[in-house]
Short mmCIF file of C-alpha atoms in Angstrom, two decimals:
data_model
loop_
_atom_site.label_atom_id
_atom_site.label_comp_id
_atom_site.label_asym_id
_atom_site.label_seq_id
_atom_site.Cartn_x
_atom_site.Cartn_y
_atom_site.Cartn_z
CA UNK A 72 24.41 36.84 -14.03
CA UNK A 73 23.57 34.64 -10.78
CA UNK A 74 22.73 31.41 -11.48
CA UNK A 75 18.92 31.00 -9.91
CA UNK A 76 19.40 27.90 -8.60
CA UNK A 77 22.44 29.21 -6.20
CA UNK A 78 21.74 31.18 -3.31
CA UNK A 79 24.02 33.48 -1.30
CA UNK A 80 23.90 32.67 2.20
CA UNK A 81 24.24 35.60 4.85
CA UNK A 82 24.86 37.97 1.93
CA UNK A 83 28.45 36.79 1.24
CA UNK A 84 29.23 36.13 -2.03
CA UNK A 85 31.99 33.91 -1.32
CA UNK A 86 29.47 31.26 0.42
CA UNK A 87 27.15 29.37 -2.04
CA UNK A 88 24.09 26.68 -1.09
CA UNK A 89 23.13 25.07 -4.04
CA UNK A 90 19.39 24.04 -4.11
CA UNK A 91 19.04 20.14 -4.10
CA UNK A 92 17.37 18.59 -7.30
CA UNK A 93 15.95 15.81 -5.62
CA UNK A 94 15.16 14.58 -2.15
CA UNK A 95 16.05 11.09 -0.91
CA UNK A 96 13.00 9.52 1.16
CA UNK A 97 13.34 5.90 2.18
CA UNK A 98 10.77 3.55 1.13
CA UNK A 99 9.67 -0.24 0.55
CA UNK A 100 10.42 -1.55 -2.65
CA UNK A 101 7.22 -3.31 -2.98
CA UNK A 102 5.38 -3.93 -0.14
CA UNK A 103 6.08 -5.37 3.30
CA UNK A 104 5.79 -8.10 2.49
CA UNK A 105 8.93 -8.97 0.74
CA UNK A 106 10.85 -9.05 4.51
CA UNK A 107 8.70 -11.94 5.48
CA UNK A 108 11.10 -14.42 3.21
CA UNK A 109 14.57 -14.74 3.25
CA UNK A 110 14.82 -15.05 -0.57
CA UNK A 111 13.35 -11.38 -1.27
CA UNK A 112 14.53 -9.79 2.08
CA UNK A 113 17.50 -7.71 0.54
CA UNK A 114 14.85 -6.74 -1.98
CA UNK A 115 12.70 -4.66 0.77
CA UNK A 116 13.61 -1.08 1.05
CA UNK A 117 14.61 1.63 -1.75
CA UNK A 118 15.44 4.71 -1.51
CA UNK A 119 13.51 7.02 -3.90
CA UNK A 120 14.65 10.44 -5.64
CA UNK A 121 12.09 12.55 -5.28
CA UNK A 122 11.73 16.34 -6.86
CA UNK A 123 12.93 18.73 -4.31
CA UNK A 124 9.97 20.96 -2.80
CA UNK A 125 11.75 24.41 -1.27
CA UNK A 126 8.33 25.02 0.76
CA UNK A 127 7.51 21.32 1.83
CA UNK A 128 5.71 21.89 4.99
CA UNK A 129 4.83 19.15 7.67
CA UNK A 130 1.86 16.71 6.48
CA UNK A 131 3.82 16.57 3.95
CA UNK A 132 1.94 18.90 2.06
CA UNK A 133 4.15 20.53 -1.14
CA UNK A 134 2.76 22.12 -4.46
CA UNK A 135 1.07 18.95 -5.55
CA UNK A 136 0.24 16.84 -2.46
CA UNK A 137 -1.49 17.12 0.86
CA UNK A 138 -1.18 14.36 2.96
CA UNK A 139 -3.47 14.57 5.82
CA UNK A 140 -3.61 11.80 8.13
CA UNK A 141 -6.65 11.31 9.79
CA UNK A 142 -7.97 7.79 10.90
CA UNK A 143 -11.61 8.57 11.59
CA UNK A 144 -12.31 4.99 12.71
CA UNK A 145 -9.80 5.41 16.01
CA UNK A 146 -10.89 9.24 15.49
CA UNK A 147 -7.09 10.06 15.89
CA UNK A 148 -5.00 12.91 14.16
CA UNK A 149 -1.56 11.68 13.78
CA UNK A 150 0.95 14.39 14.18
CA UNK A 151 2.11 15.14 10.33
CA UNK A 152 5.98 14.41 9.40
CA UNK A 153 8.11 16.93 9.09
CA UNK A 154 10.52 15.79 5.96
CA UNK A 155 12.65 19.08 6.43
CA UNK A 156 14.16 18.18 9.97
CA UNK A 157 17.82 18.01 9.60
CA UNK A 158 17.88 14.18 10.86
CA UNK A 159 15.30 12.93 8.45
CA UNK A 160 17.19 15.04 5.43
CA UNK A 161 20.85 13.72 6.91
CA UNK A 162 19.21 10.10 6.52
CA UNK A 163 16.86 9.60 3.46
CA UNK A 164 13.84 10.43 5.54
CA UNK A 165 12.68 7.71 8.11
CA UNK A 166 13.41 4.34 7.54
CA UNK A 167 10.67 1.96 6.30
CA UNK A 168 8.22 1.13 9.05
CA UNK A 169 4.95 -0.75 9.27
CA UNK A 170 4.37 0.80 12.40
CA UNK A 171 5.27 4.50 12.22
CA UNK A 172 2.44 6.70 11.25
CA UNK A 173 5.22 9.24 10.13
CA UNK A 174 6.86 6.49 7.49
CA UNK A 175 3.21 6.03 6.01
CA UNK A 176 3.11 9.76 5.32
CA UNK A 177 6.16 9.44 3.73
CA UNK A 178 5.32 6.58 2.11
CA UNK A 179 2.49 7.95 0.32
CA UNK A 180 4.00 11.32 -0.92
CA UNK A 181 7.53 9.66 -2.06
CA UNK A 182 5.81 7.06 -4.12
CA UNK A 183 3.18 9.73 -5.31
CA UNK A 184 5.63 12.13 -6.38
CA UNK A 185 7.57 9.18 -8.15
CA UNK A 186 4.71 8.67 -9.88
CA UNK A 187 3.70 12.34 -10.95
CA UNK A 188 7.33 13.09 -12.04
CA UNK A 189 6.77 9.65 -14.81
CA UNK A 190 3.96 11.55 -15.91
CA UNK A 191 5.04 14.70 -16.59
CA UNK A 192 8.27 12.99 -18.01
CA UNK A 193 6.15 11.16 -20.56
CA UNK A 194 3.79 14.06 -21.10
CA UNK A 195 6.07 17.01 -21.62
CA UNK A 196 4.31 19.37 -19.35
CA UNK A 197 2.90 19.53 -15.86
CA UNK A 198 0.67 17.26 -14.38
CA UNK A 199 -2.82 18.74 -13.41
CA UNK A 200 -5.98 16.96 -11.51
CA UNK A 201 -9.55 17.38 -12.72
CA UNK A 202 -11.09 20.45 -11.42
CA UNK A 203 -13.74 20.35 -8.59
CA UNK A 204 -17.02 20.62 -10.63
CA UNK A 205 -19.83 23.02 -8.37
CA UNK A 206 -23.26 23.56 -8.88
CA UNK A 207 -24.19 27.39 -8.86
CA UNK A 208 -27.54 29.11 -7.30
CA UNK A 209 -28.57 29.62 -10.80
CA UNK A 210 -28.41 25.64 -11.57
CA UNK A 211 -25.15 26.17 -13.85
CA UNK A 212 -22.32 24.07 -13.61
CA UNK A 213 -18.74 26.00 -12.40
CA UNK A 214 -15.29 24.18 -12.03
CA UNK A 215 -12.86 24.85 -9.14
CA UNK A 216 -9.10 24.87 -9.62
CA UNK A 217 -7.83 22.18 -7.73
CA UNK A 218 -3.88 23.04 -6.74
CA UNK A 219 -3.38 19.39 -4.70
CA UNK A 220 -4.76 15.69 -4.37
CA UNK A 221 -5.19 14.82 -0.99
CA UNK A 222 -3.88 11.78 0.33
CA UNK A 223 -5.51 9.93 3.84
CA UNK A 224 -3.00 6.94 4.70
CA UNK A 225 -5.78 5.74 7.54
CA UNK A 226 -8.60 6.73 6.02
CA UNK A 227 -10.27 3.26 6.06
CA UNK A 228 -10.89 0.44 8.59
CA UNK A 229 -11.06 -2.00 5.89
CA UNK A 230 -9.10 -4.12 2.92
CA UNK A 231 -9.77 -1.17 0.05
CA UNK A 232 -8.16 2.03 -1.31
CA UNK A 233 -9.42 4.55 -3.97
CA UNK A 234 -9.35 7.67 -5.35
CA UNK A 235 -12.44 10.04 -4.93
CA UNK A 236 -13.14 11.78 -8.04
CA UNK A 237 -15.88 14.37 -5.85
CA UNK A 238 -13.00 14.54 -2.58
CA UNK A 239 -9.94 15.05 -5.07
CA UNK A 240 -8.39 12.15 -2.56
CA UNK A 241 -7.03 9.23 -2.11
CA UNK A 242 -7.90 7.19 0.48
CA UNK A 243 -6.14 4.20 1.60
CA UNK A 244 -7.85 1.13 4.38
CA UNK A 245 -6.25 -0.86 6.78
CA UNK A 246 -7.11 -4.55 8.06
CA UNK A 247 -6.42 -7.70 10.15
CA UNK A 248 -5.88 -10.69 8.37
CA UNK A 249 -7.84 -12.70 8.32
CA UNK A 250 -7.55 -15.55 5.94
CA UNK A 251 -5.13 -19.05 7.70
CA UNK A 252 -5.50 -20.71 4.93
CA UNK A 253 -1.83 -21.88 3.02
CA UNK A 254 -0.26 -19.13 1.81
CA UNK A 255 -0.53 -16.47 4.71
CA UNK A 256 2.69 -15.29 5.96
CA UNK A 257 0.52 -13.25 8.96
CA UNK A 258 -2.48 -14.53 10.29
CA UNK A 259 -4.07 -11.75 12.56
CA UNK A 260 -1.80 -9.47 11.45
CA UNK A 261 -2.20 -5.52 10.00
CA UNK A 262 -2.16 -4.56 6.37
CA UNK A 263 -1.98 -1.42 5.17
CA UNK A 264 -2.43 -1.01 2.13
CA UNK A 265 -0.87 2.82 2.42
CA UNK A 266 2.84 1.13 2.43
CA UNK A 267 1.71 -0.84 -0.84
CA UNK A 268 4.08 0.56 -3.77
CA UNK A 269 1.94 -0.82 -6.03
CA UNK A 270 -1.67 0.07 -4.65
CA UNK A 271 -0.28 3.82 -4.03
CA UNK A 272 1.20 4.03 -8.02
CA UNK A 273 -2.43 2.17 -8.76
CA UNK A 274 -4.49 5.08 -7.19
CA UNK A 275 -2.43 8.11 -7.90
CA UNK A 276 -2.60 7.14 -12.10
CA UNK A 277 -6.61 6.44 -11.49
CA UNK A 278 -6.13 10.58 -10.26
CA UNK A 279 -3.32 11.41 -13.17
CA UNK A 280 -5.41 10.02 -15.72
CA UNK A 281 -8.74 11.69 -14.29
CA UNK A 282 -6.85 14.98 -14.69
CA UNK A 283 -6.03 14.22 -18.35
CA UNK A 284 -9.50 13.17 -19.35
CA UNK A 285 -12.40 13.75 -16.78
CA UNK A 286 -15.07 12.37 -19.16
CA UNK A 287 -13.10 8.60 -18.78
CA UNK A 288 -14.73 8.53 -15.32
CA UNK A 289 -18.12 9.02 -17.31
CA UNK A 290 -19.35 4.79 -17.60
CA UNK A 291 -20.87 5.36 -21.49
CA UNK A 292 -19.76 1.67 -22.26
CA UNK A 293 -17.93 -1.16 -20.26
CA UNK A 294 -14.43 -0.32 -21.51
CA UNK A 295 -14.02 3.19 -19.94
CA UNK A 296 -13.60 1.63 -16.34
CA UNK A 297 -11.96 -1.14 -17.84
CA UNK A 298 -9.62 1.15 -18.97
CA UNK A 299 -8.96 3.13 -16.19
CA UNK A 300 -7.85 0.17 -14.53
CA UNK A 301 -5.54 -1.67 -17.27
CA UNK A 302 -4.01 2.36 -17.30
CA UNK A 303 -3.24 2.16 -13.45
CA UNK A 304 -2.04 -1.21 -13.35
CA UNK A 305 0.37 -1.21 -16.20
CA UNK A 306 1.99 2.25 -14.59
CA UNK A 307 2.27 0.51 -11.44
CA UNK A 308 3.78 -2.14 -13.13
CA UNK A 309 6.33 -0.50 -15.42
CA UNK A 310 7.73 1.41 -12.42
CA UNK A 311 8.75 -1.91 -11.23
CA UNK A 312 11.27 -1.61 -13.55
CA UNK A 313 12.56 1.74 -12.47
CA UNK A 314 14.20 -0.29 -9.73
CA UNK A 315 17.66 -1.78 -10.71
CA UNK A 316 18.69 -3.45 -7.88
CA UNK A 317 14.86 -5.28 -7.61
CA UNK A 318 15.27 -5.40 -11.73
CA UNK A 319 19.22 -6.95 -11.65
CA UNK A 320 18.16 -9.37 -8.90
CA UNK A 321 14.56 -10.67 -11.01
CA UNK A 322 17.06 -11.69 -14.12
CA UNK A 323 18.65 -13.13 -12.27
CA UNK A 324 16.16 -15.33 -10.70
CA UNK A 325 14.37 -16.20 -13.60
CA UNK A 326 17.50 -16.51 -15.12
CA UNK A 327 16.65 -14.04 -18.24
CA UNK A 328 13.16 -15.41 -18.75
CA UNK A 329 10.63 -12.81 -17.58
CA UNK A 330 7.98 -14.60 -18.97
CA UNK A 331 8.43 -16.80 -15.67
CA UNK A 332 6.70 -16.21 -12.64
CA UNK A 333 8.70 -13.04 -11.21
CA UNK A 334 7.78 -10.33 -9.07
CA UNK A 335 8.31 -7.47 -12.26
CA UNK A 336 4.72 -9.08 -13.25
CA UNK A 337 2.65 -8.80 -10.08
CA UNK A 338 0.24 -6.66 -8.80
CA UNK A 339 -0.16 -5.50 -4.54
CA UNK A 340 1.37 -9.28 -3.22
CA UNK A 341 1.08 -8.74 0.32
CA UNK A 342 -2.80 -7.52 -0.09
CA UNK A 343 -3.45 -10.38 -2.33
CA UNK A 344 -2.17 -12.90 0.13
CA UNK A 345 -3.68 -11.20 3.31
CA UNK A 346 -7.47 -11.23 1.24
CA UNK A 347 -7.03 -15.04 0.73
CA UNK A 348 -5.99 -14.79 -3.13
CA UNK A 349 -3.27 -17.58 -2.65
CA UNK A 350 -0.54 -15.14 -5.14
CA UNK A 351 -0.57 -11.25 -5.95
CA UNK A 352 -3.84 -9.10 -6.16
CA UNK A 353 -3.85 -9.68 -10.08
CA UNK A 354 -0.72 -10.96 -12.28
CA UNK A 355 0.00 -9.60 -16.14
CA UNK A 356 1.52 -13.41 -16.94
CA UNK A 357 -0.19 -15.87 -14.84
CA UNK A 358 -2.27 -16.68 -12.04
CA UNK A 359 -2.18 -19.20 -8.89
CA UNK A 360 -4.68 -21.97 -8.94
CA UNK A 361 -6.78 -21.49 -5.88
CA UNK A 362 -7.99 -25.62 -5.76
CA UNK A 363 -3.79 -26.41 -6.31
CA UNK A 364 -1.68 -23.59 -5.60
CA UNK A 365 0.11 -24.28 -8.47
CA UNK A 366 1.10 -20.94 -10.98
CA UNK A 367 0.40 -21.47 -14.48
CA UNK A 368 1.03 -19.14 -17.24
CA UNK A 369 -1.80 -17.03 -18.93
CA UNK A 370 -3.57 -18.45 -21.96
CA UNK A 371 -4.30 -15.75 -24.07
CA UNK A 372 -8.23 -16.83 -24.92
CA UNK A 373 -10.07 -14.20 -27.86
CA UNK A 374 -13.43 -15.00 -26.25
CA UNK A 375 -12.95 -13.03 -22.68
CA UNK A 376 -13.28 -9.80 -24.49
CA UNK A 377 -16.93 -10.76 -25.22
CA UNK A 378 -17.90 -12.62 -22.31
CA UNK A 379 -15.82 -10.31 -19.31
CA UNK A 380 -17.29 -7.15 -17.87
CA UNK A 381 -15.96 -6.45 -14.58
CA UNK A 382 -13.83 -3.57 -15.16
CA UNK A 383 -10.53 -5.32 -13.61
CA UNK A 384 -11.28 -8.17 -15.02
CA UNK A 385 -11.95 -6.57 -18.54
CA UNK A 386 -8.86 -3.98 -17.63
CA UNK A 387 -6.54 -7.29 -17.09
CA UNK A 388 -6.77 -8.38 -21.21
CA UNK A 389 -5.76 -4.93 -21.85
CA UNK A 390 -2.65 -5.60 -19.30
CA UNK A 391 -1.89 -9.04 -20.76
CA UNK A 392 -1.67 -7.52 -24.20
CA UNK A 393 0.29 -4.79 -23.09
CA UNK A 394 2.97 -6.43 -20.69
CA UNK A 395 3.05 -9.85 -23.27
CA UNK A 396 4.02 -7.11 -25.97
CA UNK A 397 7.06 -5.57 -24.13
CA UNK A 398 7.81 -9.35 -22.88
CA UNK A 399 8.00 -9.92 -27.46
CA UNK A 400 10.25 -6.36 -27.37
CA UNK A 401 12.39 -7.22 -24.63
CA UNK A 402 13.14 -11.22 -25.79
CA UNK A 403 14.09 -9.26 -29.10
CA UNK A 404 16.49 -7.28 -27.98
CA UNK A 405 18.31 -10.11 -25.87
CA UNK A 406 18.67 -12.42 -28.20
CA UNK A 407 22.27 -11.66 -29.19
CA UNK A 408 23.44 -11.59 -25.54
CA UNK A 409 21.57 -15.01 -25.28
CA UNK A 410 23.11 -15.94 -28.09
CA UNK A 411 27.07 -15.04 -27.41
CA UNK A 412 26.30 -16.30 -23.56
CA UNK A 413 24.43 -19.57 -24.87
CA UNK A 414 27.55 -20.41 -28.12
CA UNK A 415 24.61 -20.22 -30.23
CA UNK A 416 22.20 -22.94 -28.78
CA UNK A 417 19.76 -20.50 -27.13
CA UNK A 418 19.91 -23.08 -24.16
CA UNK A 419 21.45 -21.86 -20.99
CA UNK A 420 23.33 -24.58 -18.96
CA UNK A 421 23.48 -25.02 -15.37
CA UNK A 422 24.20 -22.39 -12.80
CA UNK A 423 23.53 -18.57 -11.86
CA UNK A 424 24.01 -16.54 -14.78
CA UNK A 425 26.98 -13.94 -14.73
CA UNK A 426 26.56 -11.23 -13.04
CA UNK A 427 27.91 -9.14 -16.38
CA UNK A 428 24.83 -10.83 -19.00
CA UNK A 429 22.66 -10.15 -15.97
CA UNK A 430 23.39 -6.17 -16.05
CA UNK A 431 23.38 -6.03 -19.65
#
């Protein structure tokens, strides 16, 4: 029996091409961002595996996606990449660019297929968004099939993305900076908040999770946008972790103690510096004092559930909790390697830690 996953090429049996699992695409690790400081530089680009599409046509547009990039402010059409040209499949796609119109495109579709395969991973089944709901000439109410999200990398002149529950779309801004206050790496320069790892994981969950439950779009009380957000930002930040070189080098830095200020815990840093915020768009473990800059740790404080509304606001208890909990989990589970590293004392001395304790 042939196996379906090997094809014969030019009819000769003796010639096999088998199908790729994955697809390499090229793509910043965060944001960025990170290239604007020596000590996170290396940290800048990844290369993500992404499920191989046999019909991936030019936008990209494959069985779940549609990127179409149309920038109606410059009302400009940028030509769509094509991910299938034998130089872009030779090399991991194009490499990360803040000015290539092609990299955002592929940008947008590796990170939101990253992001759809930990779904379905997690869920055990395919990954479906919320059918388009139509009003019929009899006043009933039909639904639509939707087959793909569409994504719009330029689809804003302005700091914001979202997903649009009536467009089935994503659509990410774009903006000048700016803020010159202390903090700003680039005063008058770009943003865009399409090359924001982060932002992109952020909005594609907000479209997962709309897909799973339509009614949690439905504002019956002030937790079910509250939760929609806490949802998006603790899968954005858990696929931090999916990184091992950006994972081996944060250990490292906070030298085992990830309940220090670290990247693994922040939220869209570029975007938060560029709008003035002074630190990342919103932190699980701390926050930056805008009066000081100093970053202090979060003070877990009973009261905010009765007294905070604003959904990300409200959605960033629910992201403490969650993210201090795994924080309790993972100090656990290292406390013999602390332990046989430490002689006992639980005190590290001076020094980089080994490189061995660091990848175990």
């Amino acid at each position: 029996m042939t196996d379906p996953n090997v094809e014969a090429a030019g009819g000769q049996a003796s010639r096999f091409r088998p199908r790729p699992a994955v697809r390499r695409l090229r793509a910043f690790a965060y944001d960025p961002g990170l290239a604007a400081r020596l000590s996170t530089v290396a940290l800048n680009e990844t290369v993500l595996p992404v499920a191989w599409e046999e019909d991936l046509l030019p936008g990209p547009i494959g069985e779940y996606l549609e990127v179409i990039d149309h920038d109606p402010a410059s009302g400009v059409f940028y030509e769509p990449v094509d991910l299938n040209e034998p130089h872009l499949l030779a090399q991991d796609g194009l490499a990360p660019s803040e000015g290539n119109p092609h990299f955002h495109q592929q940008m947008v579709y590796a990170v939101g297929m990253t992001t759809i395969r930990h779904f379905e991973q997690a869920l055990g089944r395919r990954a479906l968004w919320a059918p388009r709901r139509m009003r019929q000439a009899g006043g009933e109410e039909a639904e639509e099939y939707v087959p793909r999200l569409r994504i719009y990398p330029h689809a804003l002149r302005e700091a914001n993305a979202y997903y649009s529950p009536a467009k089935k779309a994503l659509l990410f801004g774009y903006f000048t900076v700016a803020f010159d206050g202390p903090g700003t790496y680039l005063p008058g320069g770009m943003v865009f908040t399409c090359l924001s790892h982060d932002i992109i994981a952020h909005e594609m969950t907000h479209a997962l999770l709309d897909g799973l439950h339509p009614l949690f779009i439905e504002v019956t009380n002030p937790d079910v946008l509250a939760l929609h957000e806490a949802f998006a930002d603790v899968v954005a930040l858990f696929q931090h972790f999916a990184n091992p070189e950006v994972l081996a080098h944060q250990l490292a830095e906070t030298r085992g103690d990830l309940a220090r200020r670290n990247l693994l815990g922040k939220l869209a840093r570029q975007f938060g510096e560029a709008i003035g915020n002074r630190g990342a768009l919103r932190d699980a473990i701390g926050r930056v004092d805008r009066a000081t800059g100093a970053w202090q740790p979060h003070a877990p404080d009973p009261a905010e559930f009765r007294t905070t509304f604003q959904p990300h606001a409200r959605g960033a208890i629910l992201v403490a909790a969650i993210f201090g909990g795994f924080l309790k989990i993972y100090q656990a589970r290292v406390a013999d390697l602390v332990r046989i590293a430490t002689g006992g004392s639980g005190l590290a001395g001076e020094g980089a830690l080994h490189p061995d304790l660091v990848a175990r």
